[in-house]
Amino acid sequence: MAELSESKKKLADEFFILGTTSDGRQFRPSDWAERLCGVMSCFRPEGSGGRNAHLQFSPYVRPTMLDGVKAVVVNNDLQKLEPLAYHFVLNFAKDNDLQIVNACFLPLPGDPKI
């Protein structure tokens, strides 16, 4: 049986916070994802800072779009790095009734069967 590559394992170890509530309404304000990711931008792997680190989102919490809906991708490694930050992000989603969807790896056409 084929093993998942390290990069594919990383993709499967994430979840999305969607910008829609459990009843399907769009969450406001419209820049909520960027604000949340801005607050979390200081959480990053050791040594990945650099000169312009304050201008970059964390690799653990980053904004994205899914089917035209604002979303935030959260890497579960944040829980090991800083458990309180991880719970902050989860509680933000729960407190605002936002949908949480686990990410999974879906093979691309032509990828070997696992």
Coordinates of N, CA, C and O in Angstrom, one line a residue:
M1 N 0.8 -1.2 0.0 CA 0.0 0.0 0.0 C 0.9 1.2 0.0 O 1.9 1.3 0.7
A2 N 0.5 2.2 -0.8 CA 1.3 3.5 -0.9 C 1.1 4.3 0.4 O 0.1 4.3 1.0
E3 N 2.2 5.0 0.7 CA 2.1 5.9 1.9 C 1.9 7.3 1.4 O 2.3 7.7 0.3
L4 N 1.2 8.1 2.2 CA 1.0 9.5 1.9 C 2.3 10.2 2.1 O 3.1 10.0 3.1
S5 N 2.6 11.2 1.2 CA 3.9 12.0 1.3 C 3.7 12.9 2.5 O 2.6 13.2 3.0
E6 N 4.8 13.5 3.0 CA 4.7 14.4 4.1 C 3.9 15.6 3.8 O 3.1 16.0 4.7
S7 N 4.0 16.1 2.6 CA 3.2 17.3 2.3 C 1.7 17.0 2.3 O 0.8 17.8 2.7
K8 N 1.3 15.8 1.8 CA -0.1 15.4 1.8 C -0.6 15.1 3.2 O -1.8 15.4 3.5
K9 N 0.2 14.6 4.1 CA -0.2 14.4 5.5 C -0.5 15.8 6.1 O -1.4 15.9 6.9
K10 N 0.3 16.8 5.8 CA 0.1 18.1 6.3 C -1.2 18.7 5.9 O -1.9 19.3 6.6
L11 N -1.6 18.5 4.6 CA -2.8 18.9 4.1 C -4.0 18.3 4.8 O -5.0 18.9 5.0
A12 N -3.9 17.0 5.2 CA -4.9 16.3 5.8 C -5.0 16.7 7.3 O -6.0 16.3 8.0
D13 N -4.1 17.4 7.8 CA -4.1 17.7 9.3 C -4.5 19.2 9.5 O -3.9 19.9 10.3
E14 N -5.5 19.6 8.8 CA -6.0 21.0 8.8 C -7.5 21.0 8.9 O -8.1 19.9 8.6
F15 N -8.1 22.1 9.3 CA -9.5 22.2 9.2 C -9.8 23.7 8.8 O -9.0 24.5 8.8
F16 N -11.0 23.8 8.3 CA -11.5 25.1 7.8 C -12.5 25.7 8.7 O -13.4 25.0 9.2
I17 N -12.5 27.0 8.9 CA -13.6 27.7 9.5 C -14.2 28.5 8.4 O -13.6 29.4 7.8
L18 N -15.4 28.2 8.1 CA -16.1 28.8 7.0 C -16.8 30.1 7.5 O -17.3 30.2 8.6
G19 N -16.9 31.1 6.6 CA -17.6 32.3 6.9 C -19.1 32.3 6.8 O -19.7 33.3 6.5
T20 N -19.7 31.2 7.1 CA -21.1 31.0 7.1 C -21.5 30.4 8.4 O -20.8 29.5 9.0
T21 N -22.6 30.9 9.0 CA -23.1 30.4 10.2 C -23.8 29.0 10.0 O -24.0 28.6 8.9
S22 N -24.2 28.4 11.1 CA -24.8 27.1 11.0 C -26.1 27.1 10.2 O -26.6 26.1 9.6
D23 N -26.8 28.3 10.2 CA -28.1 28.4 9.4 C -27.8 29.0 8.0 O -28.8 29.3 7.4
G24 N -26.6 29.1 7.6 CA -26.3 29.5 6.2 C -26.1 31.0 6.0 O -25.8 31.4 4.8
R25 N -26.2 31.8 7.0 CA -26.0 33.2 6.8 C -24.5 33.6 6.7 O -23.7 32.9 7.3
Q26 N -24.2 34.6 5.9 CA -22.8 35.0 5.8 C -22.4 35.8 7.0 O -23.1 36.6 7.5
F27 N -21.2 35.5 7.5 CA -20.7 36.1 8.7 C -20.1 37.5 8.4 O -19.5 37.7 7.4
R28 N -20.4 38.4 9.3 CA -19.9 39.8 9.1 C -19.0 40.2 10.3 O -19.2 39.6 11.4
P29 N -18.0 41.0 10.2 CA -17.7 41.9 9.0 C -17.1 41.1 7.9 O -16.6 40.0 8.1
S30 N -17.0 41.7 6.7 CA -16.5 40.9 5.6 C -15.0 40.6 5.7 O -14.6 39.7 5.0
D31 N -14.3 41.3 6.5 CA -12.9 41.1 6.6 C -12.5 40.2 7.9 O -11.4 40.3 8.4
W32 N -13.5 39.5 8.4 CA -13.3 38.7 9.6 C -12.1 37.7 9.5 O -11.3 37.6 10.5
A33 N -11.9 37.1 8.3 CA -10.8 36.1 8.2 C -9.5 36.8 8.3 O -8.6 36.3 9.0
E34 N -9.3 37.9 7.7 CA -8.0 38.6 7.7 C -7.8 39.1 9.1 O -6.6 39.1 9.6
R35 N -8.8 39.6 9.8 CA -8.6 40.0 11.2 C -8.2 38.9 12.1 O -7.3 39.1 12.9
L36 N -8.9 37.8 12.0 CA -8.5 36.6 12.8 C -7.1 36.2 12.6 O -6.3 35.9 13.5
C37 N -6.7 36.1 11.3 CA -5.4 35.6 10.9 C -4.3 36.7 11.3 O -3.2 36.3 11.7
G38 N -4.7 37.9 11.3 CA -3.8 39.0 11.8 C -3.5 38.8 13.3 O -2.3 39.0 13.7
V39 N -4.5 38.5 14.0 CA -4.3 38.3 15.5 C -3.4 37.1 15.7 O -2.5 37.1 16.6
M40 N -3.5 36.1 14.9 CA -2.7 34.9 15.1 C -1.4 34.9 14.3 O -0.6 33.9 14.4
S41 N -1.0 36.0 13.7 CA 0.2 36.0 12.9 C 1.5 35.8 13.6 O 2.5 35.4 13.0
C42 N 1.5 36.0 14.9 CA 2.8 35.9 15.7 C 3.1 34.4 15.9 O 4.2 34.1 16.4
F43 N 2.2 33.5 15.7 CA 2.4 32.1 15.9 C 3.0 31.4 14.7 O 2.3 31.3 13.7
R44 N 4.2 31.1 14.7 CA 4.9 30.5 13.6 C 6.0 29.6 14.0 O 6.4 29.6 15.2
P45 N 6.5 28.7 13.1 CA 7.6 27.8 13.5 C 8.8 28.6 13.9 O 9.1 29.7 13.4
E46 N 9.6 28.0 14.7 CA 10.9 28.5 15.2 C 11.8 28.8 14.0 O 11.9 28.0 13.1
G47 N 12.3 30.0 13.9 CA 13.2 30.4 12.9 C 12.6 30.8 11.6 O 13.3 31.1 10.6
S48 N 11.3 30.9 11.5 CA 10.7 31.3 10.3 C 10.3 32.8 10.2 O 9.6 33.2 9.3
G49 N 10.7 33.5 11.3 CA 10.4 34.9 11.4 C 10.9 35.8 10.2 O 10.3 36.0 9.2
G50 N 12.1 36.2 10.4 CA 12.7 37.0 9.3 C 12.4 38.5 9.5 O 11.6 38.9 10.4
R51 N 12.9 39.2 8.6 CA 12.8 40.7 8.7 C 11.3 41.2 8.5 O 10.9 42.1 9.2
N52 N 10.6 40.6 7.7 CA 9.2 41.0 7.4 C 8.1 40.1 8.0 O 7.0 40.1 7.6
A53 N 8.5 39.4 9.1 CA 7.5 38.5 9.7 C 6.3 39.1 10.2 O 5.2 38.6 10.1
H54 N 6.4 40.4 10.6 CA 5.2 41.1 11.1 C 4.2 41.4 10.0 O 3.1 41.8 10.3
L55 N 4.6 41.3 8.7 CA 3.7 41.5 7.6 C 3.1 40.3 7.0 O 2.4 40.4 6.0
Q56 N 3.4 39.1 7.6 CA 2.9 37.9 7.0 C 2.0 37.2 8.0 O 2.1 37.3 9.2
F57 N 1.0 36.4 7.4 CA 0.2 35.6 8.2 C 0.9 34.3 8.7 O 1.9 33.9 8.1
S58 N 0.5 33.8 9.8 CA 1.1 32.6 10.3 C 0.8 31.4 9.3 O -0.3 31.3 8.8
P59 N 1.7 30.5 9.2 CA 1.5 29.3 8.3 C 0.4 28.4 9.0 O -0.1 27.5 8.4
Y60 N 0.1 28.6 10.3 CA -0.8 27.8 11.0 C -2.2 28.3 10.9 O -3.2 27.5 11.1
V61 N -2.4 29.6 10.6 CA -3.8 30.2 10.5 C -3.7 31.2 9.4 O -3.1 32.2 9.5
R62 N -4.4 30.8 8.3 CA -4.3 31.7 7.1 C -5.6 31.8 6.4 O -6.4 30.8 6.4
P63 N -5.9 33.0 5.8 CA -7.2 33.2 5.2 C -7.2 32.5 3.8 O -6.2 32.4 3.2
T64 N -8.4 32.2 3.3 CA -8.6 31.6 2.0 C -10.0 31.8 1.6 O -10.8 32.4 2.3
M65 N -10.3 31.3 0.4 CA -11.7 31.3 -0.1 C -12.1 29.9 -0.5 O -11.2 29.2 -1.1
L66 N -13.3 29.5 -0.2 CA -13.8 28.1 -0.6 C -15.1 28.3 -1.2 O -16.1 28.8 -0.6
D67 N -15.2 28.1 -2.5 CA -16.4 28.2 -3.2 C -17.1 29.6 -3.0 O -18.2 29.8 -2.8
G68 N -16.2 30.7 -3.1 CA -16.7 32.0 -2.9 C -17.0 32.5 -1.5 O -17.5 33.5 -1.3
V69 N -16.7 31.6 -0.5 CA -16.9 31.9 0.9 C -15.6 32.2 1.6 O -14.7 31.4 1.4
K70 N -15.5 33.3 2.3 CA -14.3 33.5 3.1 C -14.1 32.4 4.1 O -15.1 31.9 4.7
A71 N -12.9 32.0 4.3 CA -12.6 30.9 5.3 C -11.2 31.1 5.8 O -10.4 31.9 5.3
V72 N -11.0 30.4 6.9 CA -9.6 30.4 7.5 C -9.2 28.9 7.6 O -10.0 28.0 8.0
V73 N -8.0 28.6 7.2 CA -7.4 27.3 7.3 C -6.6 27.3 8.5 O -5.7 28.1 8.8
V74 N -6.9 26.3 9.4 CA -6.1 26.2 10.7 C -5.4 24.8 10.7 O -6.0 23.8 10.5
N75 N -4.1 24.9 10.9 CA -3.3 23.7 10.9 C -3.3 23.2 12.4 O -3.1 23.9 13.3
N76 N -3.6 21.9 12.5 CA -3.6 21.3 13.9 C -2.3 21.3 14.6 O -2.3 21.2 15.9
D77 N -1.2 21.6 13.9 CA 0.1 21.8 14.6 C 0.1 23.0 15.6 O 0.9 23.0 16.5
L78 N -0.8 23.9 15.4 CA -0.9 25.0 16.3 C -1.2 24.6 17.7 O -0.8 25.2 18.7
Q79 N -2.0 23.5 17.8 CA -2.3 22.9 19.1 C -1.1 22.5 19.9 O -1.0 22.8 21.1
K80 N -0.1 21.9 19.2 CA 1.1 21.6 19.9 C 2.0 22.8 20.2 O 2.6 22.8 21.2
L81 N 2.0 23.7 19.3 CA 2.9 24.9 19.4 C 2.3 25.8 20.6 O 3.1 26.2 21.4
E82 N 1.0 26.1 20.5 CA 0.4 27.0 21.5 C -1.1 26.6 21.7 O -1.9 27.1 21.0
P83 N -1.3 25.7 22.7 CA -2.7 25.3 22.9 C -3.7 26.4 23.2 O -4.8 26.3 22.7
L84 N -3.3 27.4 23.9 CA -4.3 28.5 24.1 C -4.7 29.2 22.8 O -5.8 29.6 22.7
A85 N -3.8 29.4 21.9 CA -4.1 30.0 20.6 C -5.0 29.1 19.8 O -6.0 29.6 19.2
Y86 N -4.7 27.8 19.9 CA -5.6 26.9 19.2 C -7.0 26.9 19.7 O -8.0 27.0 18.9
H87 N -7.2 27.0 21.0 CA -8.5 27.0 21.6 C -9.2 28.4 21.4 O -10.4 28.4 21.2
F88 N -8.4 29.4 21.3 CA -8.9 30.7 20.9 C -9.6 30.7 19.6 O -10.7 31.2 19.4
V89 N -8.9 30.1 18.6 CA -9.5 30.0 17.2 C -10.7 29.2 17.2 O -11.7 29.5 16.6
L90 N -10.7 28.0 17.9 CA -11.9 27.2 18.0 C -13.0 27.9 18.7 O -14.2 27.8 18.2
N91 N -12.7 28.5 19.7 CA -13.8 29.2 20.5 C -14.4 30.4 19.7 O -15.6 30.7 19.8
F92 N -13.5 31.1 18.9 CA -14.0 32.1 18.0 C -15.1 31.6 17.1 O -16.1 32.1 16.9
A93 N -14.8 30.4 16.5 CA -15.7 29.8 15.5 C -17.0 29.4 16.3 O -18.1 29.6 15.8
K94 N -16.9 28.8 17.4 CA -18.0 28.3 18.2 C -18.9 29.5 18.7 O -20.1 29.5 18.6
D95 N -18.2 30.5 19.2 CA -18.9 31.7 19.7 C -19.7 32.4 18.7 O -20.8 33.0 18.9
N96 N -19.2 32.4 17.4 CA -19.9 33.1 16.3 C -20.7 32.1 15.4 O -21.2 32.5 14.4
D97 N -20.9 30.9 15.9 CA -21.7 29.9 15.2 C -21.2 29.6 13.8 O -22.0 29.4 12.9
L98 N -19.9 29.6 13.6 CA -19.3 29.4 12.3 C -19.2 27.9 12.0 O -18.9 27.1 13.0
Q99 N -19.3 27.5 10.8 CA -19.1 26.1 10.4 C -17.6 25.7 10.4 O -16.8 26.5 9.9
I100 N -17.3 24.6 11.0 CA -16.0 24.0 11.0 C -16.0 22.7 10.2 O -16.8 21.8 10.4
V101 N -15.1 22.6 9.2 CA -15.0 21.5 8.3 C -13.6 20.9 8.4 O -12.6 21.7 8.2
N102 N -13.5 19.6 8.6 CA -12.2 19.0 8.6 C -11.7 18.9 7.2 O -12.4 18.5 6.3
A103 N -10.4 19.2 7.0 CA -9.8 19.0 5.7 C -9.4 17.5 5.5 O -9.2 16.8 6.5
C104 N -9.4 17.1 4.3 CA -8.9 15.7 4.0 C -8.1 15.8 2.7 O -8.3 16.7 1.9
F105 N -7.4 14.8 2.5 CA -6.6 14.7 1.3 C -7.4 13.9 0.3 O -7.9 12.8 0.5
L106 N -7.6 14.5 -0.9 CA -8.3 13.9 -2.0 C -7.3 13.8 -3.1 O -6.7 14.7 -3.5
P107 N -7.1 12.5 -3.6 CA -6.1 12.4 -4.7 C -6.6 13.1 -5.9 O -7.7 13.1 -6.3
L108 N -5.6 13.6 -6.7 CA -5.9 14.2 -7.9 C -6.0 13.1 -9.0 O -5.4 12.0 -8.8
P109 N -6.7 13.4 -10.1 CA -6.7 12.3 -11.2 C -5.3 12.0 -11.6 O -4.5 12.8 -11.8
G110 N -5.1 10.7 -11.7 CA -3.8 10.2 -12.1 C -2.8 9.9 -11.0 O -1.8 9.3 -11.2
D111 N -3.2 10.3 -9.7 CA -2.4 9.9 -8.6 C -2.5 8.4 -8.3 O -3.6 7.9 -8.6
P112 N -1.5 7.8 -7.8 CA -1.6 6.3 -7.5 C -2.6 6.1 -6.4 O -2.8 6.9 -5.5
K113 N -3.3 5.0 -6.5 CA -4.3 4.6 -5.5 C -3.6 4.2 -4.2 O -2.5 3.7 -4.2
I114 N -4.3 4.6 -3.1 CA -3.7 4.4 -1.8 C -4.4 3.2 -1.1 O -5.6 3.1 -1.2

